[in-house]
Amino acid sequence: AMEDVSAKFVSQKISRTRWRPLPAAALQPPDIFATGSWDNEDNRISIWSAGDLGNAGLNGEYHGEPHLLCDIQHNGDVMDMQFLDQERIVVASSTGTVTIFRHHQNNQTLSANHRWEKAHYHVDQDTSYGGAACTGVVCNNPEIVTVGEDGRINLFRADQKDAVRTIDNADSSTLHAVTFLRTTEILTVNSIGQLKIWDLRQQRNEPSQIFSLAGDRVPLHCVDRHPNQQHIVATGGQDGMLSIWDIRQGTMPVSLLNAHEAEMWEVHFHPSDPDHLFTCSEDGSLWHWDTSTNVSEKPSFLHQGGRSTAYLSHSTINQSVVSAWLSNDPTKDRMEITNLIPNQTLSVNSLDVLGPCLVYGTDAEAIYVNRQLFA
């Protein structure tokens, strides 16, 4: 219910929110998260604590709001960010620069640890105005892959000054997002509705596979890979549609699901419970897609507060392989979709989910934390 959500107004438009990864053996829920801002005169990278769990009330409900631990100025809009490890965060800028910031937990400060100036550029790297936005970054420590509106793909290593590999004309259109498929393969999505797989072991500068949306070639803005079934990929587009792809099959999505009324900015499978998927949009909504079995028999906490819940008949989905997302099990006749933000306002630009916790950021200059996602 909405009372599990705490809000913090931050006087900056938030473009990215990311939980700090938990140590492997951690039992506690996530607490530290980072945000990046955009469209402000002075953009910032900020580190927050989600709040004091010691404030939990008698029934375990959570009181308190996120509080700022430290922040640092960032040049340009934050286009994307990802934790490299517990202390370092890789940030993609609209100026084309990629920076690694280090969070010093002993004295709660942030510092710029390493910077690749103009990792992305339009004309040449040396002109003062030639930067092209770095639109996406993904990390698999120590490796960092970046993509940009210049159609370039860079592979960096956290400890090396120069790029390990650059594919200069990887795409003739803007690359919007990137994710790892496996340690040597990445997936990119672009502004003409294509999903491409690149094998970083190959010296060729061509993708090993190309998939595309039929017809209108709607720009794809975001991508995420199923954490356990690496052939299942979700993308979100400019038209708000959610596409599910099986990269073992064909060149088109296996499912196209009507979702948001405007651009979908991020899509994330829950990392440890991937029957749950989350999407957010320019239309001010954040959707929780639940394909876990026996939806009808679960005690539904999803109907409180007048939330809209839509049921999708699975018969509309092309049945091909057995997975919650590509299911041909006739007993699974529906998927439950819940808008976690009933009174929509401005764009929800980013979300991240870890354990029972969701964090999201908006153009309404606020960050929100829900610590009881599956309550």
mmCIF file of C-alpha atoms in Angstrom:
data_model
loop_
_atom_site.group_PDB
_atom_site.id
_atom_site.type_symbol
_atom_site.label_atom_id
_atom_site.label_comp_id
_atom_site.label_asym_id
_atom_site.label_seq_id
_atom_site.Cartn_x
_atom_site.Cartn_y
_atom_site.Cartn_z
ATOM 1 C CA ALA A 1 0.000 0.000 0.000
ATOM 2 C CA MET A 2 1.036 3.576 -0.537
ATOM 3 C CA GLU A 3 1.869 4.097 3.132
ATOM 4 C CA ASP A 4 4.935 1.922 2.586
ATOM 5 C CA VAL A 5 6.340 4.577 0.270
ATOM 6 C CA SER A 6 8.481 7.401 1.578
ATOM 7 C CA ALA A 7 9.153 10.463 -0.569
ATOM 8 C CA LYS A 8 11.917 13.015 -0.567
ATOM 9 C CA PHE A 9 11.677 16.268 -2.497
ATOM 10 C CA VAL A 10 15.106 17.137 -3.820
ATOM 11 C CA SER A 11 14.722 20.268 -5.994
ATOM 12 C CA GLN A 12 16.279 18.513 -8.961
ATOM 13 C CA LYS A 13 14.786 16.428 -11.716
ATOM 14 C CA ILE A 14 15.994 12.869 -11.135
ATOM 15 C CA SER A 15 17.099 10.967 -14.226
ATOM 16 C CA ARG A 16 18.553 7.830 -12.584
ATOM 17 C CA THR A 17 18.138 5.883 -9.342
ATOM 18 C CA ARG A 18 20.246 2.825 -8.443
ATOM 19 C CA TRP A 19 20.529 0.638 -5.349
ATOM 20 C CA ARG A 20 24.046 -0.055 -4.187
ATOM 21 C CA PRO A 21 24.562 -3.806 -4.645
ATOM 22 C CA LEU A 22 24.466 -5.849 -1.466
ATOM 23 C CA PRO A 23 27.459 -7.966 -0.431
ATOM 24 C CA ALA A 24 26.960 -11.608 -1.405
ATOM 25 C CA ALA A 25 26.122 -12.847 2.085
ATOM 26 C CA ALA A 26 24.003 -9.874 3.128
ATOM 27 C CA LEU A 27 20.715 -10.675 4.819
ATOM 28 C CA GLN A 28 19.544 -7.117 5.413
ATOM 29 C CA PRO A 29 17.477 -5.238 2.825
ATOM 30 C CA PRO A 30 19.283 -2.670 0.672
ATOM 31 C CA ASP A 31 19.749 0.732 2.268
ATOM 32 C CA ILE A 32 22.132 2.859 0.190
ATOM 33 C CA PHE A 33 21.159 4.185 -3.235
ATOM 34 C CA ALA A 34 22.504 6.706 -5.707
ATOM 35 C CA THR A 35 20.683 9.253 -7.844
ATOM 36 C CA GLY A 36 21.682 11.399 -10.795
ATOM 37 C CA SER A 37 19.907 14.500 -12.028
ATOM 38 C CA TRP A 38 19.239 16.136 -15.359
ATOM 39 C CA ASP A 39 17.951 19.380 -16.852
ATOM 40 C CA ASN A 40 19.226 21.432 -13.904
ATOM 41 C CA GLU A 41 21.816 24.199 -14.009
ATOM 42 C CA ASP A 42 23.885 22.230 -11.527
ATOM 43 C CA ASN A 43 23.466 18.478 -11.953
ATOM 44 C CA ARG A 44 24.543 16.183 -9.142
ATOM 45 C CA ILE A 45 25.362 12.612 -8.231
ATOM 46 C CA SER A 46 23.963 11.944 -4.761
ATOM 47 C CA ILE A 47 24.257 9.054 -2.305
ATOM 48 C CA TRP A 48 21.318 8.439 0.023
ATOM 49 C CA SER A 49 20.411 6.231 2.902
ATOM 50 C CA ALA A 50 16.875 4.921 2.511
ATOM 51 C CA GLY A 51 16.221 5.724 6.144
ATOM 52 C CA ASP A 52 16.457 4.281 9.595
ATOM 53 C CA LEU A 53 14.770 0.919 9.940
ATOM 54 C CA GLY A 54 14.983 1.506 13.685
ATOM 55 C CA ASN A 55 12.066 3.841 13.082
ATOM 56 C CA ALA A 56 9.772 0.957 12.211
ATOM 57 C CA GLY A 57 6.474 1.214 14.056
ATOM 58 C CA LEU A 58 4.824 -1.477 16.136
ATOM 59 C CA ASN A 59 3.464 -3.278 13.089
ATOM 60 C CA GLY A 60 6.764 -3.130 11.244
ATOM 61 C CA GLU A 61 5.581 -0.275 9.070
ATOM 62 C CA TYR A 62 8.381 1.990 8.044
ATOM 63 C CA HIS A 63 8.690 5.655 9.003
ATOM 64 C CA GLY A 64 11.315 8.099 7.945
ATOM 65 C CA GLU A 65 12.510 9.397 4.635
ATOM 66 C CA PRO A 66 15.672 9.022 2.582
ATOM 67 C CA HIS A 67 18.480 11.252 3.795
ATOM 68 C CA LEU A 68 21.411 12.594 1.838
ATOM 69 C CA LEU A 69 24.815 11.167 2.760
ATOM 70 C CA CYS A 70 26.903 13.077 0.210
ATOM 71 C CA ASP A 71 26.802 14.523 -3.284
ATOM 72 C CA ILE A 72 29.063 15.905 -5.993
ATOM 73 C CA GLN A 73 28.623 18.116 -9.017
ATOM 74 C CA HIS A 74 28.293 16.405 -12.411
ATOM 75 C CA ASN A 75 28.987 17.999 -15.766
ATOM 76 C CA GLY A 76 25.991 17.631 -18.068
ATOM 77 C CA ASP A 77 22.809 15.605 -17.652
ATOM 78 C CA VAL A 78 23.155 12.185 -16.036
ATOM 79 C CA MET A 79 22.001 9.884 -18.836
ATOM 80 C CA ASP A 80 22.700 6.580 -17.111
ATOM 81 C CA MET A 81 24.558 5.188 -14.113
ATOM 82 C CA GLN A 82 25.506 1.849 -12.659
ATOM 83 C CA PHE A 83 27.385 0.645 -9.617
ATOM 84 C CA LEU A 84 30.637 -1.064 -10.593
ATOM 85 C CA ASP A 85 31.077 -2.446 -7.063
ATOM 86 C CA GLN A 86 30.232 -1.420 -3.486
ATOM 87 C CA GLU A 87 32.157 1.845 -3.745
ATOM 88 C CA ARG A 88 32.319 2.920 -7.368
ATOM 89 C CA ILE A 89 29.605 4.244 -9.661
ATOM 90 C CA VAL A 90 29.959 4.675 -13.411
ATOM 91 C CA VAL A 91 28.070 7.678 -14.798
ATOM 92 C CA ALA A 92 27.220 8.495 -18.426
ATOM 93 C CA SER A 93 26.919 12.179 -19.337
ATOM 94 C CA SER A 94 25.106 14.098 -22.058
ATOM 95 C CA THR A 95 28.534 15.655 -22.774
ATOM 96 C CA GLY A 96 29.822 12.254 -23.927
ATOM 97 C CA THR A 97 32.104 11.823 -20.927
ATOM 98 C CA VAL A 98 32.042 8.702 -18.738
ATOM 99 C CA THR A 99 33.128 9.132 -15.104
ATOM 100 C CA ILE A 100 33.751 6.692 -12.280
ATOM 101 C CA PHE A 101 32.881 8.243 -8.914
ATOM 102 C CA ARG A 102 34.044 6.707 -5.659
ATOM 103 C CA HIS A 103 31.901 6.773 -2.544
ATOM 104 C CA HIS A 104 34.180 7.011 0.501
ATOM 105 C CA GLN A 105 32.086 5.385 3.186
ATOM 106 C CA ASN A 106 34.402 6.263 6.074
ATOM 107 C CA ASN A 107 33.853 10.015 5.753
ATOM 108 C CA GLN A 108 30.790 10.060 3.438
ATOM 109 C CA THR A 109 32.277 11.924 0.483
ATOM 110 C CA LEU A 110 32.217 11.381 -3.274
ATOM 111 C CA SER A 111 35.174 11.965 -5.560
ATOM 112 C CA ALA A 112 35.802 11.567 -9.279
ATOM 113 C CA ASN A 113 37.986 8.480 -9.493
ATOM 114 C CA HIS A 114 38.512 8.225 -13.249
ATOM 115 C CA ARG A 115 37.182 9.991 -16.335
ATOM 116 C CA TRP A 116 37.058 9.107 -20.010
ATOM 117 C CA GLU A 117 36.588 12.497 -21.665
ATOM 118 C CA LYS A 118 34.340 12.432 -24.717
ATOM 119 C CA ALA A 119 34.014 8.674 -24.856
ATOM 120 C CA HIS A 120 31.259 9.590 -27.339
ATOM 121 C CA TYR A 121 31.598 12.375 -29.899
ATOM 122 C CA HIS A 122 30.131 13.524 -33.195
ATOM 123 C CA VAL A 123 32.950 15.119 -35.167
ATOM 124 C CA ASP A 124 36.248 14.245 -33.572
ATOM 125 C CA GLN A 125 37.314 13.800 -30.002
ATOM 126 C CA ASP A 126 39.451 16.939 -29.927
ATOM 127 C CA THR A 127 36.941 19.645 -30.845
ATOM 128 C CA SER A 128 35.549 21.473 -27.856
ATOM 129 C CA TYR A 129 31.916 21.128 -28.899
ATOM 130 C CA GLY A 130 31.884 17.698 -30.488
ATOM 131 C CA GLY A 131 30.613 15.600 -27.587
ATOM 132 C CA ALA A 132 27.717 13.218 -28.206
ATOM 133 C CA ALA A 133 25.542 12.048 -25.328
ATOM 134 C CA CYS A 134 26.565 8.779 -23.728
ATOM 135 C CA THR A 135 23.124 7.222 -23.408
ATOM 136 C CA GLY A 136 23.816 3.910 -21.699
ATOM 137 C CA VAL A 137 26.332 2.151 -19.501
ATOM 138 C CA VAL A 138 26.534 -1.401 -18.170
ATOM 139 C CA CYS A 139 29.168 -2.897 -15.859
ATOM 140 C CA ASN A 140 30.563 -6.320 -15.218
ATOM 141 C CA ASN A 141 33.481 -5.408 -12.987
ATOM 142 C CA PRO A 142 36.120 -4.540 -14.144
ATOM 143 C CA GLU A 143 34.546 -4.185 -17.575
ATOM 144 C CA ILE A 144 32.345 -1.248 -18.543
ATOM 145 C CA VAL A 145 30.447 -0.952 -21.821
ATOM 146 C CA THR A 146 29.051 2.395 -22.999
ATOM 147 C CA VAL A 147 26.826 3.340 -25.935
ATOM 148 C CA GLY A 148 25.892 6.729 -27.320
ATOM 149 C CA GLU A 149 23.911 8.810 -29.717
ATOM 150 C CA ASP A 150 26.972 8.689 -31.991
ATOM 151 C CA GLY A 151 26.260 4.987 -32.618
ATOM 152 C CA ARG A 152 29.546 4.034 -30.929
ATOM 153 C CA ILE A 153 30.187 1.155 -28.507
ATOM 154 C CA ASN A 154 33.126 1.397 -26.072
ATOM 155 C CA LEU A 155 34.554 -1.334 -23.881
ATOM 156 C CA PHE A 156 36.536 0.083 -20.953
ATOM 157 C CA ARG A 157 38.318 -1.517 -18.028
ATOM 158 C CA ALA A 158 38.059 0.279 -14.727
ATOM 159 C CA ASP A 159 41.836 0.286 -14.245
ATOM 160 C CA GLN A 160 42.853 1.305 -17.788
ATOM 161 C CA LYS A 161 43.206 4.766 -19.248
ATOM 162 C CA ASP A 162 42.263 3.930 -22.819
ATOM 163 C CA ALA A 163 39.352 1.982 -24.221
ATOM 164 C CA VAL A 164 40.047 -1.737 -24.567
ATOM 165 C CA ARG A 165 37.893 -1.775 -27.683
ATOM 166 C CA THR A 166 35.821 0.720 -29.649
ATOM 167 C CA ILE A 167 33.333 -0.108 -32.393
ATOM 168 C CA ASP A 168 33.126 3.243 -34.110
ATOM 169 C CA ASN A 169 30.219 2.838 -36.480
ATOM 170 C CA ALA A 170 28.393 0.147 -34.596
ATOM 171 C CA ASP A 171 25.091 1.766 -35.507
ATOM 172 C CA SER A 172 24.015 4.434 -37.941
ATOM 173 C CA SER A 173 21.273 5.497 -35.524
ATOM 174 C CA THR A 174 21.331 6.429 -31.844
ATOM 175 C CA LEU A 175 22.045 3.599 -29.442
ATOM 176 C CA HIS A 176 19.783 4.083 -26.434
ATOM 177 C CA ALA A 177 20.699 1.313 -24.020
ATOM 178 C CA VAL A 178 22.957 -1.683 -23.517
ATOM 179 C CA THR A 179 23.067 -4.768 -21.304
ATOM 180 C CA PHE A 180 25.260 -7.841 -20.947
ATOM 181 C CA LEU A 181 23.840 -11.056 -22.357
ATOM 182 C CA ARG A 182 26.760 -13.064 -20.988
ATOM 183 C CA THR A 183 30.288 -12.059 -20.074
ATOM 184 C CA THR A 184 31.454 -11.768 -23.685
ATOM 185 C CA GLU A 185 28.224 -10.652 -25.345
ATOM 186 C CA ILE A 186 26.211 -7.475 -25.141
ATOM 187 C CA LEU A 187 22.789 -6.392 -26.410
ATOM 188 C CA THR A 188 22.061 -2.897 -27.689
ATOM 189 C CA VAL A 189 18.774 -1.221 -28.628
ATOM 190 C CA ASN A 190 18.498 1.669 -31.036
ATOM 191 C CA SER A 191 16.258 4.425 -32.324
ATOM 192 C CA ILE A 192 14.916 2.404 -35.261
ATOM 193 C CA GLY A 193 13.470 -0.486 -33.244
ATOM 194 C CA GLN A 194 16.403 -2.879 -33.505
ATOM 195 C CA LEU A 195 17.978 -5.104 -30.899
ATOM 196 C CA LYS A 196 21.514 -6.241 -31.755
ATOM 197 C CA ILE A 197 23.837 -8.798 -30.191
ATOM 198 C CA TRP A 198 27.568 -8.125 -30.222
ATOM 199 C CA ASP A 199 30.206 -10.739 -29.443
ATOM 200 C CA LEU A 200 33.124 -8.884 -27.890
ATOM 201 C CA ARG A 201 35.510 -11.768 -28.638
ATOM 202 C CA GLN A 202 35.046 -11.185 -32.363
ATOM 203 C CA GLN A 203 37.218 -8.568 -33.976
ATOM 204 C CA ARG A 204 34.492 -7.896 -36.543
ATOM 205 C CA ASN A 205 32.640 -4.654 -36.044
ATOM 206 C CA GLU A 206 29.303 -6.156 -36.989
ATOM 207 C CA PRO A 207 26.622 -7.547 -34.713
ATOM 208 C CA SER A 208 26.332 -11.327 -34.551
ATOM 209 C CA GLN A 209 22.523 -11.063 -34.651
ATOM 210 C CA ILE A 210 19.933 -8.396 -35.407
ATOM 211 C CA PHE A 211 16.314 -8.470 -34.225
ATOM 212 C CA SER A 212 13.743 -5.849 -35.011
ATOM 213 C CA LEU A 213 10.246 -4.692 -34.361
ATOM 214 C CA ALA A 214 8.088 -5.233 -37.410
ATOM 215 C CA GLY A 215 6.491 -2.309 -39.152
ATOM 216 C CA ASP A 216 6.908 1.075 -37.596
ATOM 217 C CA ARG A 217 10.443 0.769 -36.257
ATOM 218 C CA VAL A 218 9.537 2.505 -33.035
ATOM 219 C CA PRO A 219 12.626 3.681 -31.117
ATOM 220 C CA LEU A 220 13.583 1.348 -28.256
ATOM 221 C CA HIS A 221 14.692 3.173 -25.105
ATOM 222 C CA CYS A 222 15.521 0.450 -22.584
ATOM 223 C CA VAL A 223 16.463 -3.195 -22.310
ATOM 224 C CA ASP A 224 16.930 -5.787 -19.584
ATOM 225 C CA ARG A 225 17.838 -9.456 -19.654
ATOM 226 C CA HIS A 226 16.106 -12.096 -17.548
ATOM 227 C CA PRO A 227 18.562 -12.894 -14.728
ATOM 228 C CA ASN A 228 18.283 -16.696 -14.988
ATOM 229 C CA GLN A 229 17.131 -17.347 -18.539
ATOM 230 C CA GLN A 230 19.567 -15.422 -20.643
ATOM 231 C CA HIS A 231 17.607 -15.914 -23.841
ATOM 232 C CA ILE A 232 14.686 -13.860 -22.506
ATOM 233 C CA VAL A 233 15.007 -10.117 -22.993
ATOM 234 C CA ALA A 234 12.569 -7.273 -22.321
ATOM 235 C CA THR A 235 12.623 -3.920 -24.116
ATOM 236 C CA GLY A 236 10.570 -0.753 -23.828
ATOM 237 C CA GLY A 237 9.807 1.686 -26.585
ATOM 238 C CA GLN A 238 8.829 5.195 -27.442
ATOM 239 C CA ASP A 239 5.213 4.031 -27.839
ATOM 240 C CA GLY A 240 5.137 2.655 -24.273
ATOM 241 C CA MET A 241 4.952 -0.972 -25.459
ATOM 242 C CA LEU A 242 6.734 -3.753 -23.597
ATOM 243 C CA SER A 243 8.343 -6.303 -25.909
ATOM 244 C CA ILE A 244 9.537 -9.727 -24.765
ATOM 245 C CA TRP A 245 12.122 -11.392 -27.005
ATOM 246 C CA ASP A 246 13.460 -14.918 -27.130
ATOM 247 C CA ILE A 247 16.825 -14.487 -28.782
ATOM 248 C CA ARG A 248 16.954 -18.198 -29.660
ATOM 249 C CA GLN A 249 13.949 -17.736 -31.929
ATOM 250 C CA GLY A 250 13.293 -15.724 -35.037
ATOM 251 C CA THR A 251 14.073 -12.044 -35.346
ATOM 252 C CA MET A 252 10.915 -10.544 -33.876
ATOM 253 C CA PRO A 253 9.547 -10.244 -30.342
ATOM 254 C CA VAL A 254 7.531 -13.198 -29.047
ATOM 255 C CA SER A 255 5.195 -10.884 -27.104
ATOM 256 C CA LEU A 256 4.130 -7.293 -27.559
ATOM 257 C CA LEU A 257 2.291 -6.025 -24.508
ATOM 258 C CA ASN A 258 0.314 -2.830 -24.401
ATOM 259 C CA ALA A 259 1.744 -0.852 -21.562
ATOM 260 C CA HIS A 260 2.251 2.871 -21.052
ATOM 261 C CA GLU A 261 0.722 5.805 -22.879
ATOM 262 C CA ALA A 262 4.083 7.461 -23.531
ATOM 263 C CA GLU A 263 7.786 6.565 -23.702
ATOM 264 C CA MET A 264 8.916 3.713 -21.498
ATOM 265 C CA TRP A 265 12.156 4.860 -19.900
ATOM 266 C CA GLU A 266 13.277 1.789 -17.962
ATOM 267 C CA VAL A 267 12.452 -1.896 -17.690
ATOM 268 C CA HIS A 268 13.860 -4.164 -14.968
ATOM 269 C CA PHE A 269 13.308 -7.796 -14.143
ATOM 270 C CA HIS A 270 13.437 -8.330 -10.396
ATOM 271 C CA PRO A 271 17.005 -9.673 -9.989
ATOM 272 C CA SER A 272 16.103 -12.523 -7.635
ATOM 273 C CA ASP A 273 12.416 -13.010 -8.473
ATOM 274 C CA PRO A 274 12.176 -12.502 -12.230
ATOM 275 C CA ASP A 275 8.524 -13.494 -12.465
ATOM 276 C CA HIS A 276 8.169 -9.846 -11.486
ATOM 277 C CA LEU A 277 9.065 -7.054 -13.882
ATOM 278 C CA PHE A 278 8.889 -3.275 -13.455
ATOM 279 C CA THR A 279 8.520 -0.520 -16.031
ATOM 280 C CA CYS A 280 8.295 3.269 -15.777
ATOM 281 C CA SER A 281 7.215 5.920 -18.205
ATOM 282 C CA GLU A 282 6.987 9.512 -19.305
ATOM 283 C CA ASP A 283 3.242 9.203 -18.601
ATOM 284 C CA GLY A 284 3.918 9.267 -14.848
ATOM 285 C CA SER A 285 3.229 5.597 -14.165
ATOM 286 C CA LEU A 286 5.307 2.750 -12.774
ATOM 287 C CA TRP A 287 3.977 -0.724 -13.471
ATOM 288 C CA HIS A 288 4.578 -3.982 -11.633
ATOM 289 C CA TRP A 289 4.044 -6.965 -13.970
ATOM 290 C CA ASP A 290 3.471 -10.189 -12.052
ATOM 291 C CA THR A 291 3.524 -13.495 -13.928
ATOM 292 C CA SER A 292 4.032 -15.667 -10.847
ATOM 293 C CA THR A 293 1.640 -18.615 -10.752
ATOM 294 C CA ASN A 294 -1.780 -18.718 -9.117
ATOM 295 C CA VAL A 295 -2.300 -15.005 -9.217
ATOM 296 C CA SER A 296 -5.944 -15.548 -8.323
ATOM 297 C CA GLU A 297 -5.139 -17.472 -5.154
ATOM 298 C CA LYS A 298 -2.680 -14.995 -3.743
ATOM 299 C CA PRO A 299 -3.957 -12.665 -1.073
ATOM 300 C CA SER A 300 -4.165 -9.574 -3.161
ATOM 301 C CA PHE A 301 -2.468 -6.580 -1.649
ATOM 302 C CA LEU A 302 -2.674 -5.110 -5.118
ATOM 303 C CA HIS A 303 -6.226 -3.842 -4.947
ATOM 304 C CA GLN A 304 -5.836 -1.388 -2.098
ATOM 305 C CA GLY A 305 -5.943 2.310 -2.698
ATOM 306 C CA GLY A 306 -7.979 2.082 -5.857
ATOM 307 C CA ARG A 307 -5.110 0.799 -7.908
ATOM 308 C CA SER A 308 -5.960 -0.303 -11.379
ATOM 309 C CA THR A 309 -5.242 -3.934 -12.093
ATOM 310 C CA ALA A 310 -5.487 -5.211 -15.633
ATOM 311 C CA TYR A 311 -5.581 -8.845 -16.654
ATOM 312 C CA LEU A 312 -4.028 -9.925 -19.898
ATOM 313 C CA SER A 313 -5.225 -13.148 -21.383
ATOM 314 C CA HIS A 314 -2.226 -15.316 -22.168
ATOM 315 C CA SER A 315 -3.981 -16.523 -25.281
ATOM 316 C CA THR A 316 -2.987 -13.229 -26.888
ATOM 317 C CA ILE A 317 0.659 -14.061 -26.364
ATOM 318 C CA ASN A 318 2.539 -16.184 -28.849
ATOM 319 C CA GLN A 319 3.211 -19.393 -26.894
ATOM 320 C CA SER A 320 6.579 -20.855 -27.646
ATOM 321 C CA VAL A 321 8.850 -21.767 -24.786
ATOM 322 C CA VAL A 322 8.165 -22.570 -21.189
ATOM 323 C CA SER A 323 8.886 -19.681 -18.899
ATOM 324 C CA ALA A 324 6.627 -17.426 -16.926
ATOM 325 C CA TRP A 325 7.244 -14.816 -19.618
ATOM 326 C CA LEU A 326 6.773 -17.123 -22.606
ATOM 327 C CA SER A 327 4.397 -19.592 -21.087
ATOM 328 C CA ASN A 328 2.268 -22.215 -22.787
ATOM 329 C CA ASP A 329 0.818 -23.527 -19.557
ATOM 330 C CA PRO A 330 -2.987 -23.307 -19.998
ATOM 331 C CA THR A 331 -3.547 -22.884 -16.259
ATOM 332 C CA LYS A 332 -1.608 -19.646 -16.331
ATOM 333 C CA ASP A 333 -4.317 -17.660 -17.951
ATOM 334 C CA ARG A 334 -3.387 -14.216 -16.792
ATOM 335 C CA MET A 335 -0.777 -11.777 -15.758
ATOM 336 C CA GLU A 336 -1.424 -9.168 -13.126
ATOM 337 C CA ILE A 337 -0.353 -5.592 -13.780
ATOM 338 C CA THR A 338 -0.452 -2.948 -11.091
ATOM 339 C CA ASN A 339 0.298 0.735 -11.387
ATOM 340 C CA LEU A 340 2.275 1.504 -8.240
ATOM 341 C CA ILE A 341 1.678 5.251 -8.654
ATOM 342 C CA PRO A 342 -2.085 5.781 -8.732
ATOM 343 C CA ASN A 343 -2.121 9.570 -9.055
ATOM 344 C CA GLN A 344 0.139 10.130 -12.004
ATOM 345 C CA THR A 345 2.078 13.335 -12.371
ATOM 346 C CA LEU A 346 5.266 14.004 -14.291
ATOM 347 C CA SER A 347 7.588 11.514 -15.945
ATOM 348 C CA VAL A 348 8.975 8.627 -13.916
ATOM 349 C CA ASN A 349 12.473 8.503 -15.419
ATOM 350 C CA SER A 350 14.102 5.679 -13.539
ATOM 351 C CA LEU A 351 13.525 2.797 -11.168
ATOM 352 C CA ASP A 352 15.615 0.140 -9.500
ATOM 353 C CA VAL A 353 14.527 -2.903 -7.552
ATOM 354 C CA LEU A 354 16.488 -5.068 -5.122
ATOM 355 C CA GLY A 355 15.107 -7.507 -2.552
ATOM 356 C CA PRO A 356 11.833 -6.097 -1.174
ATOM 357 C CA CYS A 357 12.790 -2.522 -2.092
ATOM 358 C CA LEU A 358 11.962 -0.235 -4.993
ATOM 359 C CA VAL A 359 13.445 3.221 -5.589
ATOM 360 C CA TYR A 360 12.284 5.573 -8.340
ATOM 361 C CA GLY A 361 12.884 9.136 -9.442
ATOM 362 C CA THR A 362 10.754 11.663 -11.278
ATOM 363 C CA ASP A 363 10.651 14.985 -13.088
ATOM 364 C CA ALA A 364 8.535 16.200 -10.165
ATOM 365 C CA GLU A 365 11.884 16.611 -8.353
ATOM 366 C CA ALA A 366 11.273 13.739 -5.978
ATOM 367 C CA ILE A 367 12.679 10.344 -5.125
ATOM 368 C CA TYR A 368 10.500 7.601 -3.676
ATOM 369 C CA VAL A 369 11.408 4.457 -1.765
ATOM 370 C CA ASN A 370 9.042 1.515 -1.259
ATOM 371 C CA ARG A 371 10.571 -0.915 1.262
ATOM 372 C CA GLN A 372 7.755 -3.463 1.244
ATOM 373 C CA LEU A 373 7.221 -4.269 -2.381
ATOM 374 C CA PHE A 374 5.839 -7.737 -1.689
ATOM 375 C CA ALA A 375 4.171 -7.008 1.635
#
